[in-house]
Structure formats: structure tokens, C-alpha cells
Amino acid sequence: MRDSEGPTLWDHLMASLFYQRELSPAMIAAFPYLLQGVGQLDPQDRGTYLADLADAAAQAALNVKEVWWSQLPLEVHAGYDRALQSALKITQEAVVAGAHQRSKRSEEVFAALLSLEAFAQNETRLGVMLARWWPYTESTQPVWALKQYETRTGDVRPLNR
């Protein structure tokens, strides 16, 4: 899906469903199918795809208080939640296979894989922090991401890890 020099099918899907990293109801509905498709790839080829899905899951965690989120059909919510649970196996296989090492942004992809593991284990605050910001610990990005999550959701529990 990413072998060509130009935009690929995956790139077009992400551009349509997750335009400029803005979450849409369509992305939440498509998430289980995208994850299922990534799960059919060789584990060492899953890294950057799972990183994109981790970013979407982080944005979903930040949007749970939005009006459109509560208006999604229950089946969409249930499918998304089930997909997050199934992400654990898919992600762990990718970590073991070193999927992040095949990426130019290996630290960011590795953090995203750990983020999906956190989401699958209901560690949402940790997942949000890891999704995109962990590689930039020299900056204030991880703190900013966590503060944004706490402000938007009211979830201020301590991290369990």
C-alpha cells in the first residue's frame, strides 16, 4: 500500500477520512475495517499504518465530549471499541517484528505502537500522550497533549504506567 513514490491508496484514505488530522465520524466508522486490513499485512509492514490509526485513536479520545461523538449510532461506538481491543494483538505482533524499524520516523512509530497498546488496555491518558508526542520529550508537547486531554475530558486520573 505504500510502495510507490506518489500518494498511495492508504494516503488517499487517510486524506479523506482524517483530513489534516481532524477526526470525523467517517473515520470512527472506518477504523475497525482499516485495522482489520492492517492486521492482514505482514507484522513487520504494519508500523506506519498503525501509527496513523494510533493518531486517530488519540484524536478520538480528545473528542469524546464533542456533540457529534454522542450522536454516533451505538453500533459505530461498539465497533470502534471492539477494534481497539483487537488492536492489542495486531500491535504486539508488529512490535515484536520490529515494524517501527522499517520507518524513517522509527521513534514516532514505536511510540504510536505503544499508544495503541495503551488504548487497547483502557489506558487512554497514556495512549494520548504516547500517540504522537512521546518522541518529542525534549519539548513541551507530551505535557501539552496530556493537558489538552484532561481539559477536554475531565479525566485527571494518575497514569498507571
XYZ file of N, CA, C and O in Angstrom:
644
model
N 0.809 -1.205 0.000
C 0.000 0.000 0.000
C 0.851 1.268 0.000
O 0.376 2.321 -0.333
N 2.112 1.165 0.422
C 2.965 2.343 0.474
C 4.213 2.204 -0.390
O 5.162 2.929 -0.203
N 4.237 1.290 -1.319
C 5.451 1.035 -2.078
C 5.745 2.080 -3.150
O 6.873 2.235 -3.562
N 4.769 2.803 -3.606
C 5.002 3.730 -4.699
C 5.610 5.041 -4.207
O 5.594 5.336 -3.022
N 6.124 5.807 -5.137
C 6.726 7.096 -4.807
C 5.656 8.147 -4.502
O 5.851 9.014 -3.684
N 4.546 8.083 -5.191
C 3.489 9.067 -5.013
C 2.491 8.629 -3.963
O 2.680 7.640 -3.264
N 1.393 9.376 -3.840
C 0.348 9.010 -2.885
C -0.219 7.622 -3.181
O -0.388 7.244 -4.336
N -0.482 6.875 -2.143
C -1.000 5.520 -2.278
C -2.469 5.480 -1.880
O -3.025 6.480 -1.426
N -3.072 4.315 -2.021
C -4.455 4.136 -1.601
C -4.620 4.515 -0.127
O -5.560 5.210 0.249
N -3.690 4.079 0.710
C -3.753 4.404 2.144
C -3.692 5.920 2.346
O -4.453 6.473 3.139
N -2.804 6.579 1.629
C -2.683 8.034 1.748
C -3.991 8.722 1.375
O -4.420 9.671 2.037
N -4.620 8.235 0.307
C -5.892 8.818 -0.117
C -6.988 8.566 0.920
O -7.805 9.454 1.195
N -7.005 7.360 1.471
C -7.987 7.062 2.524
C -7.798 7.979 3.733
O -8.752 8.548 4.250
N -6.551 8.108 4.180
C -6.281 8.957 5.340
C -6.623 10.415 5.040
O -7.159 11.113 5.894
N -6.335 10.864 3.826
C -6.656 12.244 3.456
C -8.164 12.483 3.454
O -8.625 13.565 3.815
N -8.927 11.462 3.072
C -10.383 11.604 3.034
C -11.017 11.456 4.411
O -11.905 12.221 4.778
N -10.567 10.465 5.163
C -11.200 10.151 6.443
C -10.644 10.947 7.617
O -11.312 11.116 8.637
N -9.423 11.424 7.470
C -8.712 12.022 8.598
C -7.975 13.271 8.120
O -6.804 13.459 8.383
N -8.689 14.114 7.393
C -8.121 15.281 6.737
C -7.471 16.222 7.750
O -8.114 16.665 8.692
N -6.201 16.507 7.554
C -5.405 17.365 8.425
C -5.518 16.958 9.894
O -5.572 17.777 10.784
N -5.586 15.652 10.111
C -5.646 15.080 11.459
C -6.877 15.547 12.247
O -6.883 15.567 13.456
N -7.923 15.926 11.517
C -9.199 16.266 12.144
C -10.082 15.028 12.100
O -10.354 14.493 11.026
N -10.523 14.578 13.239
C -11.320 13.368 13.311
C -12.715 13.609 12.761
O -13.303 14.665 12.968
N -13.230 12.621 12.064
C -14.580 12.700 11.514
C -15.351 11.445 11.922
O -14.755 10.414 12.230
N -16.680 11.520 11.910
C -17.467 10.321 12.173
C -17.118 9.192 11.202
O -17.115 8.022 11.584
N -16.795 9.540 9.958
C -16.447 8.510 8.967
C -15.191 7.752 9.393
O -15.095 6.539 9.192
N -14.224 8.438 9.993
C -13.004 7.767 10.430
C -13.308 6.787 11.558
O -12.768 5.681 11.584
N -14.180 7.168 12.465
C -14.550 6.267 13.573
C -15.260 5.037 13.014
O -14.990 3.911 13.436
N -16.143 5.244 12.055
C -16.862 4.118 11.449
C -15.922 3.217 10.646
O -16.081 1.994 10.628
N -14.926 3.812 9.989
C -13.998 3.035 9.156
C -12.886 2.377 9.970
O -12.277 1.410 9.505
N -12.625 2.868 11.166
C -11.498 2.400 11.978
C -11.422 0.877 12.090
O -10.350 0.304 11.863
N -12.511 0.172 12.431
C -12.411 -1.291 12.550
C -11.981 -1.969 11.253
O -11.207 -2.934 11.276
N -12.448 -1.450 10.118
C -12.114 -2.056 8.835
C -10.667 -1.759 8.443
O -9.974 -2.617 7.891
N -10.225 -0.552 8.735
C -8.834 -0.199 8.462
C -7.897 -1.056 9.313
O -6.897 -1.583 8.822
N -8.244 -1.212 10.581
C -7.419 -2.022 11.470
C -7.397 -3.477 11.018
O -6.346 -4.124 11.014
N -8.543 -3.982 10.605
C -8.611 -5.358 10.105
C -7.714 -5.533 8.882
O -6.999 -6.520 8.759
N -7.733 -4.556 7.988
C -6.883 -4.615 6.808
C -5.404 -4.589 7.158
O -4.605 -5.353 6.622
N -5.031 -3.732 8.092
C -3.635 -3.653 8.533
C -3.226 -4.964 9.208
O -2.106 -5.435 9.035
N -4.160 -5.564 9.935
C -3.872 -6.830 10.604
C -3.580 -7.968 9.639
O -2.971 -8.967 10.021
N -3.971 -7.830 8.385
C -3.700 -8.866 7.384
C -2.331 -8.708 6.724
O -1.890 -9.589 5.997
N -1.669 -7.581 7.008
C -0.325 -7.374 6.478
C 0.682 -8.166 7.300
O 0.415 -8.537 8.447
N 1.849 -8.367 6.721
C 2.954 -8.964 7.469
C 3.235 -8.059 8.679
O 3.261 -6.835 8.529
N 3.425 -8.629 9.876
C 3.622 -7.799 11.070
C 4.709 -6.735 10.933
O 4.556 -5.627 11.443
N 5.771 -7.019 10.210
C 6.826 -6.010 10.107
C 6.492 -4.887 9.129
O 7.186 -3.876 9.077
N 5.392 -5.028 8.401
C 4.958 -3.979 7.474
C 3.845 -3.102 8.050
O 3.362 -2.203 7.371
N 3.453 -3.321 9.267
C 2.291 -2.639 9.845
C 2.591 -1.286 10.487
O 1.686 -0.524 10.769
N 3.833 -0.988 10.740
C 4.212 0.144 11.574
C 3.570 1.475 11.255
O 2.874 2.056 12.083
N 3.798 1.994 10.051
C 3.302 3.333 9.752
C 1.778 3.374 9.654
O 1.171 4.390 9.964
N 1.170 2.266 9.242
C -0.298 2.220 9.190
C -0.878 2.286 10.602
O -1.828 3.008 10.873
N -0.287 1.505 11.502
C -0.752 1.521 12.887
C -0.481 2.881 13.533
O -1.252 3.321 14.382
N 0.589 3.544 13.128
C 0.869 4.883 13.655
C -0.249 5.850 13.266
O -0.694 6.666 14.082
N -0.732 5.753 12.026
C -1.847 6.601 11.601
C -3.107 6.286 12.416
O -3.837 7.189 12.822
N -3.343 5.001 12.669
C -4.529 4.621 13.451
C -4.385 5.028 14.912
O -5.370 5.388 15.561
N -3.169 5.003 15.438
C -2.940 5.465 16.811
C -3.238 6.953 16.918
O -3.824 7.414 17.902
N -2.861 7.691 15.902
C -3.146 9.125 15.883
C -4.654 9.362 15.868
O -5.172 10.230 16.573
N -5.376 8.566 15.089
C -6.838 8.685 15.049
C -7.448 8.334 16.407
O -8.374 9.002 16.866
N -6.930 7.300 17.055
C -7.447 6.914 18.375
C -7.186 8.010 19.402
O -8.022 8.268 20.274
N -6.037 8.660 19.299
C -5.741 9.771 20.208
C -6.716 10.925 19.977
O -7.227 11.521 20.927
N -6.990 11.217 18.710
C -7.955 12.271 18.408
C -9.360 11.874 18.875
O -10.114 12.722 19.343
N -9.691 10.601 18.780
C -10.993 10.132 19.266
C -11.105 10.366 20.772
O -12.139 10.824 21.268
N -10.029 10.070 21.501
C -10.038 10.277 22.951
C -10.232 11.750 23.290
O -10.868 12.087 24.300
N -9.712 12.620 22.450
C -9.861 14.061 22.682
C -11.245 14.570 22.284
O -11.630 15.674 22.664
N -11.995 13.791 21.526
C -13.294 14.243 21.011
C -14.496 13.602 21.692
O -15.617 13.841 21.268
N -14.288 12.811 22.732
C -15.415 12.076 23.324
C -16.484 12.988 23.918
O -17.612 12.555 24.095
N -16.150 14.230 24.203
C -17.145 15.160 24.747
C -17.819 16.013 23.669
O -18.677 16.827 23.968
N -17.403 15.825 22.415
C -17.997 16.604 21.327
C -19.417 16.107 21.041
O -19.722 14.926 21.206
N -20.269 17.008 20.594
C -21.672 16.670 20.324
C -21.775 15.569 19.281
O -22.532 14.601 19.443
N -21.000 15.670 18.203
C -21.112 14.676 17.142
C -20.757 13.282 17.629
O -21.279 12.296 17.135
N -19.856 13.196 18.612
C -19.440 11.897 19.149
C -20.638 11.182 19.785
O -20.868 10.008 19.544
N -21.396 11.897 20.574
C -22.545 11.283 21.264
C -23.676 10.960 20.295
O -24.552 10.160 20.614
N -23.665 11.551 19.120
C -24.722 11.307 18.145
C -24.420 10.139 17.209
O -25.259 9.766 16.401
N -23.240 9.552 17.339
C -22.929 8.377 16.516
C -23.804 7.202 16.934
O -24.103 7.042 18.124
N -24.210 6.369 15.996
C -25.002 5.192 16.362
C -24.232 4.289 17.323
O -22.993 4.212 17.274
N -24.963 3.601 18.177
C -24.331 2.717 19.161
C -23.467 1.651 18.497
O -22.435 1.264 19.033
N -23.888 1.184 17.314
C -23.110 0.159 16.618
C -21.730 0.682 16.217
O -20.746 -0.059 16.219
N -21.657 1.965 15.875
C -20.370 2.560 15.499
C -19.464 2.633 16.722
O -18.284 2.279 16.660
N -20.024 3.062 17.842
C -19.252 3.097 19.089
C -18.764 1.694 19.458
O -17.602 1.515 19.815
N -19.665 0.730 19.376
C -19.305 -0.651 19.747
C -18.232 -1.209 18.820
O -17.279 -1.853 19.273
N -18.363 -0.959 17.525
C -17.367 -1.438 16.569
C -16.008 -0.815 16.815
O -14.976 -1.498 16.757
N -15.992 0.468 17.117
C -14.735 1.155 17.408
C -14.093 0.578 18.672
O -12.900 0.278 18.693
N -14.900 0.393 19.717
C -14.374 -0.159 20.976
C -13.827 -1.571 20.787
O -12.765 -1.909 21.314
N -14.548 -2.405 20.044
C -14.051 -3.761 19.763
C -12.746 -3.717 18.974
O -11.830 -4.497 19.215
N -12.677 -2.796 18.022
C -11.460 -2.675 17.214
C -10.266 -2.312 18.091
O -9.171 -2.863 17.914
N -10.467 -1.401 19.028
C -9.360 -1.054 19.925
C -8.886 -2.275 20.698
O -7.681 -2.456 20.900
N -9.823 -3.120 21.128
C -9.424 -4.329 21.856
C -8.638 -5.277 20.952
O -7.660 -5.879 21.377
N -9.049 -5.392 19.702
C -8.330 -6.288 18.787
C -6.983 -5.704 18.368
O -6.115 -6.424 17.878
N -6.807 -4.408 18.568
C -5.541 -3.763 18.200
C -4.374 -4.293 19.022
O -3.234 -4.261 18.564
N -4.641 -4.805 20.215
C -3.556 -5.256 21.090
C -2.725 -6.347 20.418
O -1.505 -6.234 20.314
N -3.379 -7.379 19.919
C -2.654 -8.489 19.278
C -1.926 -8.017 18.017
O -0.741 -8.315 17.815
N -2.623 -7.266 17.186
C -2.047 -6.775 15.938
C -0.820 -5.901 16.211
O 0.212 -6.002 15.548
N -0.940 -5.070 17.217
C 0.149 -4.149 17.556
C 1.317 -4.886 18.190
O 2.482 -4.616 17.864
N 1.031 -5.784 19.106
C 2.117 -6.527 19.753
C 2.917 -7.333 18.737
O 4.148 -7.398 18.821
N 2.242 -7.927 17.759
C 2.955 -8.653 16.700
C 3.868 -7.709 15.919
O 4.991 -8.061 15.560
N 3.384 -6.493 15.680
C 4.181 -5.511 14.941
C 5.398 -5.072 15.752
O 6.490 -4.903 15.205
N 5.213 -4.895 17.059
C 6.337 -4.504 17.919
C 7.393 -5.600 17.922
O 8.587 -5.335 17.740
N 6.953 -6.836 18.109
C 7.883 -7.973 18.132
C 8.627 -8.087 16.801
O 9.826 -8.380 16.764
N 7.932 -7.823 15.697
C 8.543 -7.929 14.367
C 9.433 -6.733 14.038
O 10.085 -6.723 13.003
N 9.455 -5.728 14.915
C 10.284 -4.548 14.665
C 9.739 -3.668 13.563
O 10.509 -3.039 12.821
N 8.402 -3.588 13.451
C 7.778 -2.826 12.366
C 8.216 -1.366 12.361
O 8.320 -0.757 11.298
N 8.485 -0.817 13.516
C 8.881 0.596 13.582
C 10.256 0.830 12.955
O 10.542 1.910 12.470
N 11.090 -0.194 12.931
C 12.450 -0.039 12.419
C 12.487 0.118 10.908
O 13.496 0.522 10.352
N 11.383 -0.177 10.257
C 11.331 -0.058 8.795
C 10.832 1.317 8.368
O 10.560 1.542 7.210
N 10.715 2.215 9.317
C 10.185 3.539 9.034
C 11.269 4.599 9.219
O 12.144 4.455 10.067
N 11.184 5.668 8.440
C 12.124 6.781 8.594
C 11.903 7.495 9.921
O 12.783 8.149 10.431
N 10.718 7.373 10.471
C 10.394 8.014 11.748
C 10.181 6.940 12.810
O 9.144 6.872 13.438
N 11.194 6.122 13.007
C 11.067 4.917 13.821
C 10.648 5.198 15.259
O 9.836 4.472 15.814
N 11.178 6.250 15.892
C 10.804 6.541 17.276
C 9.339 6.922 17.374
O 8.634 6.506 18.285
N 8.884 7.714 16.421
C 7.487 8.140 16.422
C 6.555 6.948 16.201
O 5.528 6.812 16.868
N 6.919 6.070 15.292
C 6.103 4.885 15.019
C 6.098 3.960 16.233
O 5.054 3.435 16.612
N 7.245 3.773 16.863
C 7.300 2.925 18.054
C 6.408 3.492 19.155
O 5.664 2.761 19.814
N 6.461 4.799 19.366
C 5.593 5.433 20.363
C 4.126 5.226 20.012
O 3.290 4.977 20.891
N 3.799 5.303 18.718
C 2.418 5.096 18.287
C 1.973 3.662 18.548
O 0.832 3.418 18.959
N 2.864 2.695 18.327
C 2.515 1.298 18.603
C 2.250 1.105 20.087
O 1.276 0.443 20.483
N 3.086 1.692 20.929
C 2.848 1.611 22.379
C 1.548 2.310 22.742
O 0.833 1.888 23.646
N 1.240 3.383 22.025
C -0.009 4.102 22.261
C -1.217 3.212 21.990
O -2.159 3.172 22.793
N -1.208 2.488 20.877
C -2.327 1.592 20.581
C -2.450 0.497 21.635
O -3.557 0.119 22.007
N -1.329 -0.006 22.119
C -1.382 -0.983 23.212
C -2.051 -0.371 24.428
O -2.863 -1.019 25.096
N -1.719 0.866 24.742
C -2.326 1.544 25.891
C -3.830 1.700 25.693
O -4.616 1.416 26.603
N -4.253 2.132 24.497
C -5.690 2.271 24.231
C -6.401 0.927 24.382
O -7.494 0.855 24.942
N -5.788 -0.137 23.889
C -6.395 -1.467 23.968
C -6.543 -1.930 25.404
O -7.411 -2.745 25.715
N -5.710 -1.400 26.299
C -5.772 -1.775 27.712
C -6.484 -0.712 28.560
O -6.338 -0.674 29.781
N -7.258 0.154 27.895
C -8.037 1.205 28.554
C -7.182 2.208 29.318
O -7.644 2.794 30.286
N -5.956 2.406 28.884
C -5.080 3.425 29.455
C -5.107 4.625 28.513
O -4.114 4.957 27.862
N -6.252 5.282 28.458
C -6.473 6.322 27.463
C -5.524 7.499 27.629
O -4.977 8.008 26.653
N -5.312 7.948 28.847
C -4.424 9.105 29.056
C -3.015 8.795 28.554
O -2.377 9.614 27.919
N -2.540 7.604 28.849
C -1.209 7.207 28.388
C -1.187 7.094 26.862
O -0.242 7.531 26.216
N -2.251 6.545 26.294
C -2.332 6.423 24.843
C -2.265 7.763 24.149
O -1.557 7.927 23.160
N -2.990 8.746 24.692
C -2.981 10.090 24.114
C -1.578 10.672 24.182
O -1.082 11.252 23.216
N -0.926 10.503 25.302
C 0.397 11.085 25.468
C 1.412 10.441 24.525
O 2.261 11.109 23.946
N 1.302 9.145 24.342
C 2.267 8.429 23.506
C 2.007 8.579 22.008
O 2.936 8.492 21.212
N 0.770 8.782 21.627
C 0.374 8.669 20.217
C 1.300 9.394 19.254
O 1.761 8.822 18.286
N 1.568 10.641 19.524
C 2.397 11.403 18.608
C 3.473 12.208 19.311
O 4.409 12.659 18.668
N 3.345 12.381 20.608
C 4.174 13.373 21.268
C 5.362 12.797 22.021
O 6.290 13.509 22.348
N 5.368 11.542 22.324
C 6.447 10.955 23.108
C 7.833 11.175 22.506
O 8.773 11.475 23.223
N 8.009 11.059 21.200
C 9.358 11.267 20.643
C 9.893 12.679 20.855
O 11.073 12.923 20.705
N 8.996 13.579 21.213
C 9.427 14.972 21.348
C 9.549 15.378 22.816
O 9.240 16.493 23.183
N 10.009 14.472 23.641
C 10.067 14.751 25.078
C 11.023 15.885 25.418
O 10.983 16.399 26.525
N 11.871 16.277 24.485
C 12.733 17.437 24.724
C 11.898 18.713 24.731
O 12.321 19.726 25.258
N 10.721 18.658 24.146
C 9.857 19.835 24.096
C 8.724 19.682 25.113
O 8.716 18.781 25.929
N 7.765 20.562 25.027
C 6.624 20.514 25.947
C 5.448 19.761 25.357
O 4.379 19.739 25.945
N 5.609 19.145 24.187
C 4.483 18.503 23.520
C 3.789 17.428 24.352
O 2.570 17.400 24.392
N 4.501 16.503 25.026
C 3.769 15.487 25.793
C 2.917 16.108 26.893
O 1.784 15.700 27.114
N 3.448 17.110 27.557
C 2.698 17.786 28.618
C 1.493 18.500 28.026
O 0.388 18.419 28.556
N 1.691 19.165 26.885
C 0.599 19.864 26.237
C -0.512 18.899 25.844
O -1.694 19.166 26.046
N -0.140 17.747 25.280
C -1.127 16.762 24.851
C -1.932 16.255 26.038
O -3.150 16.120 25.971
N -1.243 15.981 27.129
C -1.928 15.485 28.316
C -2.858 16.553 28.897
O -3.989 16.261 29.281
N -2.406 17.783 28.941
C -3.237 18.884 29.458
C -4.478 19.071 28.582
O -5.575 19.293 29.084
N -4.284 18.988 27.269
C -5.420 19.121 26.362
C -6.432 18.007 26.614
O -7.636 18.242 26.665
N -5.938 16.783 26.786
C -6.828 15.660 27.060
C -7.583 15.877 28.374
O -8.796 15.702 28.439
N -6.868 16.259 29.417
C -7.502 16.468 30.730
C -8.565 17.559 30.669
O -9.652 17.412 31.220
N -8.256 18.645 29.975
C -9.197 19.755 29.862
C -10.448 19.351 29.102
O -11.562 19.669 29.502
N -10.260 18.626 28.013
C -11.404 18.266 27.168
C -12.256 17.168 27.763
O -13.452 17.110 27.488
N -11.670 16.269 28.549
C -12.432 15.114 29.027
C -12.727 15.141 30.520
O -13.607 14.422 30.986
N -11.952 15.895 31.287
C -12.114 15.884 32.742
C -11.445 14.691 33.396
O -11.518 14.503 34.606
N -10.768 13.867 32.613
C -10.075 12.670 33.130
C -8.690 13.080 33.634
O -7.796 13.373 32.856
N -8.526 13.083 34.946
C -7.248 13.506 35.527
C -6.655 12.412 36.409
O -5.847 12.686 37.283
N -7.081 11.175 36.174
C -6.530 10.064 36.956
C -5.021 9.962 36.738
O -4.530 10.273 35.667
N -4.297 9.439 37.732
C -2.865 9.247 37.521
C -2.606 8.156 36.480
O -3.407 7.243 36.308
N -1.506 8.286 35.777
C -1.117 7.251 34.813
C -0.730 6.005 35.572
O -0.069 6.075 36.599
N -1.139 4.842 35.069
C -0.854 3.572 35.760
C 0.459 2.960 35.339
O 0.786 1.866 35.762
N 1.200 3.608 34.442
C 2.466 3.028 33.996
C 3.571 3.988 34.258
O 3.509 5.135 34.130
